[in-house]
Coordinates of C-alpha atoms in Angstrom, one line a residue:
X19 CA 0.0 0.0 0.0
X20 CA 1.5 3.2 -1.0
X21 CA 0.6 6.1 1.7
X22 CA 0.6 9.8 1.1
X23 CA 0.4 12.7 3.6
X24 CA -0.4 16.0 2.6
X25 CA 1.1 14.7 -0.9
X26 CA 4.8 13.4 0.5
X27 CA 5.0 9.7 0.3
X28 CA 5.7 8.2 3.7
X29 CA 6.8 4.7 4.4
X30 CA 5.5 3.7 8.2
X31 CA 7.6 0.7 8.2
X32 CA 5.0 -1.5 9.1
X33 CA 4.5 -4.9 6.5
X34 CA 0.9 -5.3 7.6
X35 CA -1.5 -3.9 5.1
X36 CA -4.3 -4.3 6.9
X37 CA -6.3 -1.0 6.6
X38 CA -7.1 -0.5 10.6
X39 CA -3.6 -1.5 11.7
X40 CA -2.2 1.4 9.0
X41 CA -4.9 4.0 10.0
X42 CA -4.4 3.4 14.1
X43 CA -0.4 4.1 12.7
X44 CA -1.1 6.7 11.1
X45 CA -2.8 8.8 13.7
X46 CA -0.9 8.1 16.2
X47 CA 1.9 10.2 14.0
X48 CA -0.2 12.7 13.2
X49 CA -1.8 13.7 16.5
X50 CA 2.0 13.3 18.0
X51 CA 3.2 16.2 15.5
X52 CA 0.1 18.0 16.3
X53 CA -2.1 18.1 13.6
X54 CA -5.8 16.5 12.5
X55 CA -7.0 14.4 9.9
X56 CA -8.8 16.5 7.7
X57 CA -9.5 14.4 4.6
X58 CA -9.4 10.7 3.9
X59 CA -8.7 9.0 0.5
X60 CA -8.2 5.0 0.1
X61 CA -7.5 4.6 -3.8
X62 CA -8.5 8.2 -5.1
X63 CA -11.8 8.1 -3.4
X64 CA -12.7 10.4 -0.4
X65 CA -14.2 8.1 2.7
X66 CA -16.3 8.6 5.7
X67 CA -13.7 7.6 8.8
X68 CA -17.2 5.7 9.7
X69 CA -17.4 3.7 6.7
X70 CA -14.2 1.9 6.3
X71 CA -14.1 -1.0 3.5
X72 CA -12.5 -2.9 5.7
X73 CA -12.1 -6.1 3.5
X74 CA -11.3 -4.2 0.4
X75 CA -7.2 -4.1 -1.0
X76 CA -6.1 -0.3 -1.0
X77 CA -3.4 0.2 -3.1
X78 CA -3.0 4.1 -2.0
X79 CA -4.1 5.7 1.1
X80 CA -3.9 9.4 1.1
X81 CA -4.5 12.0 4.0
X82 CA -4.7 16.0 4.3
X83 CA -3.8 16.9 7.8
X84 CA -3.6 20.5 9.2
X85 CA -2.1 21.6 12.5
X86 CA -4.6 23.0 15.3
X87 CA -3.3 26.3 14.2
X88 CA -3.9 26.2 10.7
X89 CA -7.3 25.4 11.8
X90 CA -7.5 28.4 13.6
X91 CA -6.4 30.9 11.6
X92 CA -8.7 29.9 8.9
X93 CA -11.9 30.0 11.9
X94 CA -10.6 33.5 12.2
X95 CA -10.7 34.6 8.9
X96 CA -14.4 33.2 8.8
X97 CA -15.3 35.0 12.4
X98 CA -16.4 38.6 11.2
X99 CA -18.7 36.8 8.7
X100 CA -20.7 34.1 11.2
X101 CA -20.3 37.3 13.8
X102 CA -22.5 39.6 11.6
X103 CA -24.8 36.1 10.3
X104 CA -25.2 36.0 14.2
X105 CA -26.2 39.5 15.1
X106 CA -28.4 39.2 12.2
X107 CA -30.2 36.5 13.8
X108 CA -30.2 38.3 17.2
X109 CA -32.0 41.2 15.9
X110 CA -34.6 38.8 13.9
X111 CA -35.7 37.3 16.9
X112 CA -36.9 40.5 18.6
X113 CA -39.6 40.2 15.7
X114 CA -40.3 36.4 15.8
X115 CA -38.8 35.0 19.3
X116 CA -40.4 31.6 19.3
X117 CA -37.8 30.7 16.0
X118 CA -36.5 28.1 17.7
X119 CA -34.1 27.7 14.1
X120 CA -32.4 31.0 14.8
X121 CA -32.1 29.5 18.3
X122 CA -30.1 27.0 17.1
X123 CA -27.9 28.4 14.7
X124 CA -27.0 31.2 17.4
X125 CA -26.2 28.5 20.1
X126 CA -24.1 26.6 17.5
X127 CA -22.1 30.0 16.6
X128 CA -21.4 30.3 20.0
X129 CA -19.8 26.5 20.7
X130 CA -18.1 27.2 17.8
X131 CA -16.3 30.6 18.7
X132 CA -15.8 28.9 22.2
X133 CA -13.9 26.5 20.3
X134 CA -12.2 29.5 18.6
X135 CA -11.8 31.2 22.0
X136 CA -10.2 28.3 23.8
X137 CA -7.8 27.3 20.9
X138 CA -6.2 30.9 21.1
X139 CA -5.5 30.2 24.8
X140 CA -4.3 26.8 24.4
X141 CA -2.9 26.5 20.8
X142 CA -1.0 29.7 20.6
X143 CA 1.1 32.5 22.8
X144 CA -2.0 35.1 23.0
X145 CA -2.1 34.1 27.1
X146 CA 1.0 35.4 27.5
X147 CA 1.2 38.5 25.0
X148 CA -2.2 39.4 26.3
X149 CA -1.9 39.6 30.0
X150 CA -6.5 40.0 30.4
X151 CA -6.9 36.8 27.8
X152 CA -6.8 33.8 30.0
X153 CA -9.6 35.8 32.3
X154 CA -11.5 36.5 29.3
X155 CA -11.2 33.2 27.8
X156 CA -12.4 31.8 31.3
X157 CA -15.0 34.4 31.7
X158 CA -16.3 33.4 27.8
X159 CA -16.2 29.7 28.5
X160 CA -18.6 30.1 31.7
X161 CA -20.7 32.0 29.7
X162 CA -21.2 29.8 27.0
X163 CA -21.9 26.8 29.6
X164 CA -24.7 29.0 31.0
X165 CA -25.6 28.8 27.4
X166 CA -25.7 25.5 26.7
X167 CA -27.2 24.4 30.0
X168 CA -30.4 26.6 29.1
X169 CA -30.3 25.4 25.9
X170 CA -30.5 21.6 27.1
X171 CA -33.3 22.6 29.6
X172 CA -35.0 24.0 26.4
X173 CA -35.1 27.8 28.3
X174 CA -34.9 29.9 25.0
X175 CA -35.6 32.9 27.0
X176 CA -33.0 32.3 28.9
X177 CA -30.7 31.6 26.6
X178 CA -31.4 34.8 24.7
X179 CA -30.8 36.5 27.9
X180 CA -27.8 35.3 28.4
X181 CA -26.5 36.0 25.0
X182 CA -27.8 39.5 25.4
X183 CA -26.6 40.4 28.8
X184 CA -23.1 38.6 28.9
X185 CA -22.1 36.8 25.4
X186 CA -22.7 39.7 22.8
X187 CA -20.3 42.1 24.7
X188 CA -17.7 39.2 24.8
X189 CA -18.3 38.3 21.1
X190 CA -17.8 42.1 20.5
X191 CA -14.6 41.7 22.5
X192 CA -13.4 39.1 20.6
X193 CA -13.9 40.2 16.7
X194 CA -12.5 43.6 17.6
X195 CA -9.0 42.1 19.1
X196 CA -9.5 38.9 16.2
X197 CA -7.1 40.9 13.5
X198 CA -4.3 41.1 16.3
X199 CA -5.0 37.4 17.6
X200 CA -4.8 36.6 13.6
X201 CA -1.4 38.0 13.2
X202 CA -0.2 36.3 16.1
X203 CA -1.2 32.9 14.8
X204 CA 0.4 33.8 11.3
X205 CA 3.6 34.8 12.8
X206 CA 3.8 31.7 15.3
X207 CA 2.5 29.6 12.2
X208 CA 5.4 30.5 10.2
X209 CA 7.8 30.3 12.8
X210 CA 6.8 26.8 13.1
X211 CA 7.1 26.3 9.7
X212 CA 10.6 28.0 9.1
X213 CA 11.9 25.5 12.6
X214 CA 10.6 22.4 10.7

């Protein structure tokens, strides 16, 4: 079986070709350099990491991996777009607040900037170049759980209330600092790079 990663041809030296054995090889490397599995190919053919064809021959096995950073820089790139998709739904929902849809999307946005929010303070310097950012990412990440927790209960007023009195300020926070927090992540990215 011939084995690509992000297009470089990599020998394991393993002589089992069974497909598991390979993949359980393969991630082990990858999440011990730091980086995720972000696209799957056995013989030219992108595959669903939950439907393996397990008793099938692969002759090539190709993977795209990206580290945790280059994951976040391309979240932050997105943020001021899903920010404005989400104040968008914030206002709609003072004229229809039963939309349990917008609901949705909003909590998602949220989970997915804490995800954004967290990475910054665990994936890159910004905790130590920004001495309030560990607080804030703290103070963000209780939030959100307030967030979530109404959400699961299925209080919608609550979890507009929430958003409105502590998560919008701290959204705000975020997309007006994101441009710096971006050029951090670029220059530690590249530093990386330039090491390797």
């Amino acid at each position: 079986m011939d084995i690509f990663i992000n297009g470089q041809r990599v020998d394991l030296g393993m002589r089992t070709t069974k497909l598991l054995n390979v993949l359980e090889k393969l991630e082990a490397n990858i999440v011990k350099h730091g980086e995720v599995i972000i696209e799957l190919k056995l013989d030219g053919e992108k595959v669903d990491g939950r439907s393996l064809p397990l008793n099938k021959k692969i002759k090539v096995l190709e993977l795209t991996t990206r580290s945790h950073r280059e994951i976040l820089i391309e979240s932050l790139y997105l943020l001021e777009s899903y920010t404005n998709r989400f104040f968008e739904n914030f206002d709609e929902l003072a004229e229809e607040p039963e939309d349990i849809g917008k609901i949705i999307e909003m909590v998602s946005y949220i989970e997915w900037v804490l995800g954004i929010v967290l990475s910054l303070k665990e994936a890159t310097a910004i905790g130590l170049i920004y001495s309030d950012y560990i607080e804030y990412a703290d103070e963000f990440k209780k939030y959100a759980d307030e967030v979530f927790d109404a959400f699961k209960k299925e209080e919608f007023g609550e979890v507009i209330e929430i958003l409105d009195g502590a998560m919008i300020p701290l959204v705000e926070d975020l997309v007006v600092n994101s441009k710096d927090y971006l050029k951090e992540a670029l220059k530690e990215e590249r530093r990386k790079k330039f090491l390797n």
